[in-house]
PDB file of C-alpha atoms in Angstrom:
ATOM      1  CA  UNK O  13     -70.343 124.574  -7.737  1.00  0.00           C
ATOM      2  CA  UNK O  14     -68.548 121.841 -10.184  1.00  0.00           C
ATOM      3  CA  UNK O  15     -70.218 118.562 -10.211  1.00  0.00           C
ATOM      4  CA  UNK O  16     -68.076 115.611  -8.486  1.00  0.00           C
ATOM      5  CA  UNK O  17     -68.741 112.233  -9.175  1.00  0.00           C
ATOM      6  CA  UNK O  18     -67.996 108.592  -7.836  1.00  0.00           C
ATOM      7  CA  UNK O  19     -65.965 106.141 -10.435  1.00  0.00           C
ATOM      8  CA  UNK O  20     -68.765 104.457 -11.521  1.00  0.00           C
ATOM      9  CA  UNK O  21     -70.497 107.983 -12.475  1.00  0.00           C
ATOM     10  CA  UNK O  22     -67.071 108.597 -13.971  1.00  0.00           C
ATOM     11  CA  UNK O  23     -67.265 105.627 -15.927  1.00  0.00           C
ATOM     12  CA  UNK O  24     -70.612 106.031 -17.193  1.00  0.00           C
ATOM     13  CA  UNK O  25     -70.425 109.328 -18.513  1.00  0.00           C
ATOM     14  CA  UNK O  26     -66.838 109.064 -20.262  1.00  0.00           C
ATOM     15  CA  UNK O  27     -67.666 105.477 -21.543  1.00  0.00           C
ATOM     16  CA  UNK O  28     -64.575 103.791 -20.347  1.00  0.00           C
ATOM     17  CA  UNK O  29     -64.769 101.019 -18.135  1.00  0.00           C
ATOM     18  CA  UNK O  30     -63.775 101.228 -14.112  1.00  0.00           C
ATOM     19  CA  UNK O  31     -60.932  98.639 -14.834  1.00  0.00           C
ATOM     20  CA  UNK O  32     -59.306 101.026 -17.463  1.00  0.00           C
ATOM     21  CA  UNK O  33     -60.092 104.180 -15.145  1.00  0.00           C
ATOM     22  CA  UNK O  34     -57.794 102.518 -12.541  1.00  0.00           C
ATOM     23  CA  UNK O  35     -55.513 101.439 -15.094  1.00  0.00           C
ATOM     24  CA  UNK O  36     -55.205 104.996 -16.549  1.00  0.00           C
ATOM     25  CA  UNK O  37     -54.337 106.376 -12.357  1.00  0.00           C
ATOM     26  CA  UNK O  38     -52.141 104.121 -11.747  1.00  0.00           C
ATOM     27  CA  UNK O  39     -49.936 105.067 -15.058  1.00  0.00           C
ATOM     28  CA  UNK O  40     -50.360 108.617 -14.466  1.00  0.00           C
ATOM     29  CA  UNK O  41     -52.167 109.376 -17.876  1.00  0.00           C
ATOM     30  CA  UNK O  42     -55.591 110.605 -15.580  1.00  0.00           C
ATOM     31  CA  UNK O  43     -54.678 112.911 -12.979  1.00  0.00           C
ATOM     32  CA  UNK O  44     -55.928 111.526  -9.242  1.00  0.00           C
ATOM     33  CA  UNK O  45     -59.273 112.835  -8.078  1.00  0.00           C
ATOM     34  CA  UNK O  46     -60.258 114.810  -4.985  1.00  0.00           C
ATOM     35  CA  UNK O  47     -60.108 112.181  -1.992  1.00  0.00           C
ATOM     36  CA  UNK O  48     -62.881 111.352   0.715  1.00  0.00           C
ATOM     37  CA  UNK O  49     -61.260 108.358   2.356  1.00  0.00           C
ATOM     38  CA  UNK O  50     -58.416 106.253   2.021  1.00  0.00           C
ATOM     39  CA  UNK O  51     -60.394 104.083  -0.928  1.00  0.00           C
ATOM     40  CA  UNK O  52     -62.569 106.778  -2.469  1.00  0.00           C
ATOM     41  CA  UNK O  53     -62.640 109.353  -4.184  1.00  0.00           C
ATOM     42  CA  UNK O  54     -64.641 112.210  -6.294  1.00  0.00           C
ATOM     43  CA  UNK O  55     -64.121 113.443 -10.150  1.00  0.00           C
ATOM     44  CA  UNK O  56     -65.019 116.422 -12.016  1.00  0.00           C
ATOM     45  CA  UNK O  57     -65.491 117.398 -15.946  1.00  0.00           C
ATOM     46  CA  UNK O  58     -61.666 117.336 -16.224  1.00  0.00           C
ATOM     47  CA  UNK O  59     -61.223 114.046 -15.787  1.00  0.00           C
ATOM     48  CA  UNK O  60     -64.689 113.221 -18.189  1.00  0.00           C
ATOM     49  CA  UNK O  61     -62.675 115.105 -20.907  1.00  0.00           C
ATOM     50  CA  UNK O  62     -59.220 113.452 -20.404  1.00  0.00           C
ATOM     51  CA  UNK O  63     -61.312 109.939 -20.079  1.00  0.00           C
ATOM     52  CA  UNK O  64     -62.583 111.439 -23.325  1.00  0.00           C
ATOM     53  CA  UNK O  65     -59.309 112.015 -25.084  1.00  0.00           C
ATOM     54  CA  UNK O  66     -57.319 109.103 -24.064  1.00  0.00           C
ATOM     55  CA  UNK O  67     -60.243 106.595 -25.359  1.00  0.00           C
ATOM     56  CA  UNK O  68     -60.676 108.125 -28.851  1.00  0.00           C
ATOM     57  CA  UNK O  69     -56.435 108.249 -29.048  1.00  0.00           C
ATOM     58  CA  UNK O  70     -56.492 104.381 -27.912  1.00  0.00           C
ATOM     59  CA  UNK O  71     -59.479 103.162 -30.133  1.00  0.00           C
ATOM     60  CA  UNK O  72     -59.659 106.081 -33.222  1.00  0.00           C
ATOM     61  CA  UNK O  73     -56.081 106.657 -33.437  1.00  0.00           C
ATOM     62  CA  UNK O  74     -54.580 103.277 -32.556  1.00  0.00           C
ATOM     63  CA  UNK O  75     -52.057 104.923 -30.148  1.00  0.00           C
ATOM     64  CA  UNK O  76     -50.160 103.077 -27.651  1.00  0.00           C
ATOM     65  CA  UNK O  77     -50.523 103.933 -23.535  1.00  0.00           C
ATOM     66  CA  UNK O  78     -46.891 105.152 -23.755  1.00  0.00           C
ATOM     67  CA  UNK O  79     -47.193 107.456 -26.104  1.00  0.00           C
ATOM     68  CA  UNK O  80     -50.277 108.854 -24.696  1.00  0.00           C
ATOM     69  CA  UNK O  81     -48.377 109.121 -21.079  1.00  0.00           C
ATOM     70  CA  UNK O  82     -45.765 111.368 -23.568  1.00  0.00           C
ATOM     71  CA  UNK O  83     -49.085 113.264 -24.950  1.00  0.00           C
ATOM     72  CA  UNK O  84     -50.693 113.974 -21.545  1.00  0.00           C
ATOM     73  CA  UNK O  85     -47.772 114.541 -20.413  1.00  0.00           C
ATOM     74  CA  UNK O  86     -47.209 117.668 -22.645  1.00  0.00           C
ATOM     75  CA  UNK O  87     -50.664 119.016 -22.285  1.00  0.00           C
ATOM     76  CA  UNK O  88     -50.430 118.875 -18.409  1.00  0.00           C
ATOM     77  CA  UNK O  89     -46.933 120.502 -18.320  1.00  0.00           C
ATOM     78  CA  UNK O  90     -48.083 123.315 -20.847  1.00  0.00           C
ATOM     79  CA  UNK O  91     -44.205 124.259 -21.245  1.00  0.00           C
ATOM     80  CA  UNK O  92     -43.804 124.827 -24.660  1.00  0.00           C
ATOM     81  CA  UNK O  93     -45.569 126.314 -27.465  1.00  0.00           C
ATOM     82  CA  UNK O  94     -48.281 124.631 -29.411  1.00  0.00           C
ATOM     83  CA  UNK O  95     -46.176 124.603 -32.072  1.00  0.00           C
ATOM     84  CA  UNK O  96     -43.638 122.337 -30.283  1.00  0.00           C
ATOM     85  CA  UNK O  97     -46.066 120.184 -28.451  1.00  0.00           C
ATOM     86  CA  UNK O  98     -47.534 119.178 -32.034  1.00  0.00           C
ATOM     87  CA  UNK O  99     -44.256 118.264 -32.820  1.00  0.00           C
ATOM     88  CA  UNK O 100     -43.872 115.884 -29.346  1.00  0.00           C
ATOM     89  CA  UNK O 101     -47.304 114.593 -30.431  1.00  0.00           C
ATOM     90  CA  UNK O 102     -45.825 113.329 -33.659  1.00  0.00           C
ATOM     91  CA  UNK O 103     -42.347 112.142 -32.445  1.00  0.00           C
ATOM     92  CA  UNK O 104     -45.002 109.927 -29.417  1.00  0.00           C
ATOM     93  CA  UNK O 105     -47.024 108.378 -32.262  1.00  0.00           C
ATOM     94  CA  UNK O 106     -44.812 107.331 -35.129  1.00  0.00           C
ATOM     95  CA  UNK O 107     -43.357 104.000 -34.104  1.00  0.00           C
ATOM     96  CA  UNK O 108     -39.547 103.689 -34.777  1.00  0.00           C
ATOM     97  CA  UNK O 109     -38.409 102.464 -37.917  1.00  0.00           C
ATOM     98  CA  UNK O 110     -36.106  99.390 -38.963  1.00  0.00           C
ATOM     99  CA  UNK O 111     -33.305 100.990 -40.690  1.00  0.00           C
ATOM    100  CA  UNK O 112     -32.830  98.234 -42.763  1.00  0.00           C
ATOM    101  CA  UNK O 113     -36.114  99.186 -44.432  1.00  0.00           C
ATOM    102  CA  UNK O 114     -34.366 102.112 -46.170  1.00  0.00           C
ATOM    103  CA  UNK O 115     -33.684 102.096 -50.252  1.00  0.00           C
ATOM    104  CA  UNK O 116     -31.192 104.553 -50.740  1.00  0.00           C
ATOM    105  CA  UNK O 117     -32.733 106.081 -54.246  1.00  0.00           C
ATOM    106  CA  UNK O 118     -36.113 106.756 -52.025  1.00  0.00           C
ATOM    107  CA  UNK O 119     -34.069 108.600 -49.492  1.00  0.00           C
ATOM    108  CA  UNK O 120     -33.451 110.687 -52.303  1.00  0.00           C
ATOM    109  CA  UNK O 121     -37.006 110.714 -54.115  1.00  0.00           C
ATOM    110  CA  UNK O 122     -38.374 111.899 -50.867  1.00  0.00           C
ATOM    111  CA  UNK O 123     -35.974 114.592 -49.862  1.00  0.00           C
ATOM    112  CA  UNK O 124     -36.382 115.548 -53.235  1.00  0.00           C
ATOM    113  CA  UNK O 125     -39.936 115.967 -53.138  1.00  0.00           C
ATOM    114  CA  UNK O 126     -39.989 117.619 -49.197  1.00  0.00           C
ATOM    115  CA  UNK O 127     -37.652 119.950 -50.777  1.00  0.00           C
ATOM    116  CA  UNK O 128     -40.072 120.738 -53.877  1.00  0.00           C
ATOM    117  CA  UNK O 129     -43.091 121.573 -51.474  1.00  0.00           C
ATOM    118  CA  UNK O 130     -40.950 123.676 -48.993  1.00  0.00           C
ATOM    119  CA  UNK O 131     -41.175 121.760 -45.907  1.00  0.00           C
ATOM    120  CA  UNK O 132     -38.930 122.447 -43.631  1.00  0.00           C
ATOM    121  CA  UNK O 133     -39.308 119.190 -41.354  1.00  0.00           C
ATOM    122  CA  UNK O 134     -36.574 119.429 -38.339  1.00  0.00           C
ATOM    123  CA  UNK O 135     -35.812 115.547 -38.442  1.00  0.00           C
ATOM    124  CA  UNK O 136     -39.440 114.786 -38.474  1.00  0.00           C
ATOM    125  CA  UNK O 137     -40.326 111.004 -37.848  1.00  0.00           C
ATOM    126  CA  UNK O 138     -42.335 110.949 -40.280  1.00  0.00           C
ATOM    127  CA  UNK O 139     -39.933 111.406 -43.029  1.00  0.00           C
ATOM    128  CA  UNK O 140     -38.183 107.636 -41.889  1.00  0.00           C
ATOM    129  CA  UNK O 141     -41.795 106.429 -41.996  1.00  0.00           C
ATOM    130  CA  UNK O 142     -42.731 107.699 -45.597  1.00  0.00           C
ATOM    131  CA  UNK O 143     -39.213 106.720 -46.644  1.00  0.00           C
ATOM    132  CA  UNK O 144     -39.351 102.950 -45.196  1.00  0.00           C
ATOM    133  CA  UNK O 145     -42.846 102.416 -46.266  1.00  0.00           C
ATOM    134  CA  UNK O 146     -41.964 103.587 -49.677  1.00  0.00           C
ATOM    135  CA  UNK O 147     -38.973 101.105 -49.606  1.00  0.00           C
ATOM    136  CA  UNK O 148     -40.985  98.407 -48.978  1.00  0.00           C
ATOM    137  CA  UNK O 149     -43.143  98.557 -52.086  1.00  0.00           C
ATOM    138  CA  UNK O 150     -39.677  99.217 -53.834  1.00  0.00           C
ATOM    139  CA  UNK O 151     -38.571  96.139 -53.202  1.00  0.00           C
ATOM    140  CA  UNK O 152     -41.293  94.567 -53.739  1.00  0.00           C
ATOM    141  CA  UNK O 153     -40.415  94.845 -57.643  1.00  0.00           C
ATOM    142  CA  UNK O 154     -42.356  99.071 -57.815  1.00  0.00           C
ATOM    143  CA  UNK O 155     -40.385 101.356 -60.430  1.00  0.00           C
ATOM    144  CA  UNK O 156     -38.872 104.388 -58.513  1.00  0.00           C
ATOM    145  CA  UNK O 157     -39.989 106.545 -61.130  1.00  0.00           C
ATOM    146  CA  UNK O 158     -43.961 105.481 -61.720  1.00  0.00           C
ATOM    147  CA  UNK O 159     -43.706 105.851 -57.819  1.00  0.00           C
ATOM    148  CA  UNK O 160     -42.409 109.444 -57.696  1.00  0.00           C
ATOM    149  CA  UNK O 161     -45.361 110.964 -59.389  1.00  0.00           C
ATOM    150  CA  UNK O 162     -47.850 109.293 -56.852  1.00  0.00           C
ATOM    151  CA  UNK O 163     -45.134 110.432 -54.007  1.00  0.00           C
ATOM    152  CA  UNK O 164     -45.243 114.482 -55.540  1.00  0.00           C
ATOM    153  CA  UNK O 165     -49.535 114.078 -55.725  1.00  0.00           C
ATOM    154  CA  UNK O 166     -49.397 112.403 -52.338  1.00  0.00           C
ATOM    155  CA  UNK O 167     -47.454 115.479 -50.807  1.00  0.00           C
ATOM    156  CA  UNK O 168     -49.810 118.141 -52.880  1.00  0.00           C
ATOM    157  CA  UNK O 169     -52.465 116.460 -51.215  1.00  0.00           C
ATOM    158  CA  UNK O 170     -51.027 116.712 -47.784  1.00  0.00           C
ATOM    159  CA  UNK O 171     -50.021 120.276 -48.323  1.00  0.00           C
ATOM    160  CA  UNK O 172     -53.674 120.978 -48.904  1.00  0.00           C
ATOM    161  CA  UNK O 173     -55.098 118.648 -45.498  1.00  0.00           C
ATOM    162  CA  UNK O 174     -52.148 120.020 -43.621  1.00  0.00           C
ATOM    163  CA  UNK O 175     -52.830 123.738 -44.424  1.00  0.00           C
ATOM    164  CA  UNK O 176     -57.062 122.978 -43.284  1.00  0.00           C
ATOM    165  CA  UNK O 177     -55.588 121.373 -40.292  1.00  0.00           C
ATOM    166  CA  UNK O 178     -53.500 124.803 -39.353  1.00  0.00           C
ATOM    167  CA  UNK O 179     -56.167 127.194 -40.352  1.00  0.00           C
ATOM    168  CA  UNK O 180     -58.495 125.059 -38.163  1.00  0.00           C
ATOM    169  CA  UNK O 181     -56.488 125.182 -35.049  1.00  0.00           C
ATOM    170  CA  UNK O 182     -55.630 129.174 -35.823  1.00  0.00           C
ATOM    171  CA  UNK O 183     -59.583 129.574 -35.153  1.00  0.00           C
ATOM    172  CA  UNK O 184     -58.894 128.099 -31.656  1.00  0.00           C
ATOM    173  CA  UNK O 185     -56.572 130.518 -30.592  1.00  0.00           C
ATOM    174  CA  UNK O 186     -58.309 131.980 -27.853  1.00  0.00           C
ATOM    175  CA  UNK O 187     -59.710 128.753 -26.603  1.00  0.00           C
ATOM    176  CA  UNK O 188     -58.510 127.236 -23.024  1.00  0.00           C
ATOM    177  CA  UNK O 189     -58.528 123.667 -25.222  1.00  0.00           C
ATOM    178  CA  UNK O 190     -57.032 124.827 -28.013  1.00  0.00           C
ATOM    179  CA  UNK O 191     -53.317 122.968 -27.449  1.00  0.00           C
ATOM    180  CA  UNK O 192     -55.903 119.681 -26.111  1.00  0.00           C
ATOM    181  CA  UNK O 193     -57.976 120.260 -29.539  1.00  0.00           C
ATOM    182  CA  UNK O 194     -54.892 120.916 -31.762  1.00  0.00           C
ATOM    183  CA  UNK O 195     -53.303 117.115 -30.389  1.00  0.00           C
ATOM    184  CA  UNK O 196     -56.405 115.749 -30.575  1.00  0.00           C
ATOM    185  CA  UNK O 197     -57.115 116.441 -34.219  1.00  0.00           C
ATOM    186  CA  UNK O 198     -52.886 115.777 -35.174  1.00  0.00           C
ATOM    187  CA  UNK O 199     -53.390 112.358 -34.581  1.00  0.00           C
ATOM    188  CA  UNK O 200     -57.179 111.583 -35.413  1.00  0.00           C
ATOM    189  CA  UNK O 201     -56.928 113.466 -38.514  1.00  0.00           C
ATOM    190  CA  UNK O 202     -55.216 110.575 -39.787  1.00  0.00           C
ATOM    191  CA  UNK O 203     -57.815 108.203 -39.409  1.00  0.00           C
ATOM    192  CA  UNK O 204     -60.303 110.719 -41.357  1.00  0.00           C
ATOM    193  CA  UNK O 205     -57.999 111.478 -43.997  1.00  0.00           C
ATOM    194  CA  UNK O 206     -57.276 107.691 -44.377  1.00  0.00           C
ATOM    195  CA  UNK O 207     -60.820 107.102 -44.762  1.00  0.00           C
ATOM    196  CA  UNK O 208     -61.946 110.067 -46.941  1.00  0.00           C
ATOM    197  CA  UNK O 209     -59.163 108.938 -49.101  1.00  0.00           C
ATOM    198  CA  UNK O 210     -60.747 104.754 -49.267  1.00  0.00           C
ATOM    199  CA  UNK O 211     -64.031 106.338 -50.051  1.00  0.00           C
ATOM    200  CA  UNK O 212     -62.454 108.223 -52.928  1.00  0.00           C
ATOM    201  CA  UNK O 213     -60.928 105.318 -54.348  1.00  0.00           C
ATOM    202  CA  UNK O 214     -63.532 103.203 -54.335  1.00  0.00           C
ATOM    203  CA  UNK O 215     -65.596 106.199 -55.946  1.00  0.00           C
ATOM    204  CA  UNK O 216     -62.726 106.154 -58.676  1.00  0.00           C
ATOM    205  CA  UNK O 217     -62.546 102.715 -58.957  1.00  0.00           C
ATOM    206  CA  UNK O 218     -66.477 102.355 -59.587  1.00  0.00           C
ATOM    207  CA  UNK O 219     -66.091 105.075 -62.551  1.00  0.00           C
ATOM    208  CA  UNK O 220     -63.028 103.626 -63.815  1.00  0.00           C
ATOM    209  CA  UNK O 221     -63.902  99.834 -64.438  1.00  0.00           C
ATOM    210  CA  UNK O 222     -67.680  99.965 -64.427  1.00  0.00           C
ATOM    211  CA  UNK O 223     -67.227  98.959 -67.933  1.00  0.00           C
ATOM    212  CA  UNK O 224     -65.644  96.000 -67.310  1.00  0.00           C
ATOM    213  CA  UNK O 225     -69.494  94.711 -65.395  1.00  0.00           C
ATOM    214  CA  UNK O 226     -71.088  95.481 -68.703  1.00  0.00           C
ATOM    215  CA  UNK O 227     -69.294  93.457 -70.443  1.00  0.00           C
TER     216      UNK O 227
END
């Protein structure tokens, strides 16, 4: 027989505090538990695990309570492929972008450069966030050109961490998580590429201009 639990067991064992449990009912992003009275009720594992996966989304991956209502959403609907559920997952957590923040020789660079790798990217957010972030630096007096090499290493980079990611979640197949696992890794994976990539630099850096402390 499954193991029910009160709130504060709940709360203990998924590490999120009773306030945020409530707050998490009452916007529909944890599913209700089994009730025993009017004012209580019992949980199981499956509301551990989605306690689980909403806190490392909201402190790991930065994302917004919306956009996990979107995410939960999706896995608790189970409508689509995984395929297009990793692609709802995306369009949730990349915030809109200021069109103003667009440099019309980077729209260019870019497409140029998605083209070059293949991609085929369905009017991907992500393109509008590459493309305004890129304008930014632009205009901040960058040379388009110096900047398009870094942009075609960036991508061969991301064609390698993107093709890991896949093959991971191909291993998964036959997994009853394996949609849960593949959204939890699209959006985390961005924190540990982020941070795999600081450590590199700063491993770069140290070779680089440890000449300059012997001096």
């Amino acid at each position: 027989m499954a193991h029910l639990m009160r709130m504060a067991e709940l709360s203990a064992q998924s590490g999120v505090p009773v306030a945020s449990i409530k707050l998490y009912l009452r916007e529909g992003v944890l599913p209700p538990g089994e009730r025993t009275s009017p004012n209580q009720a019992l949980y199981g594992e499956i509301h551990v695990r989605r306690l689980r996966l909403i806190r490392a989304l909201r402190e790991v991956g930065d994302v917004p309570l919306a956009a996990i209502k979107t995410i939960v959403g999706a896995l608790d609907a189970q409508t689509g492929s995984t395929h297009e559920i990793l692609g709802m997952v995306q369009q949730a957590i990349t915030a809109p972008i200021d069109d103003s923040a667009r440099d019309e020789v980077v729209e260019t660079m870019v497409d140029e450069i998605i083209a070059e790798q293949g991609w085929f990217t369905r009017q991907n957010p992500a393109r509008d966030m590459v493309v305004a972030a890129l304008s930014r630096v632009i205009e901040l007096g960058g040379d388009p050109a110096q900047y398009r090499e870094l942009l075609s290493a960036y991508a061969r980079a991301a064609e390698i961490a993107a093709r890991a990611d896949i093959a991971g979640i191909a291993r998964e197949l036959e997994s009853d998580t394996i949609v849960e696992e593949a959204v939890t890794w699209t959006v985390l994976g961005d924190t540990v590429l982020s941070g795999l990539r600081r450590i590199a630099q700063e491993s770069g850096s140290a070779k680089l201009f440890r000449h300059e402390e012997c001096e």
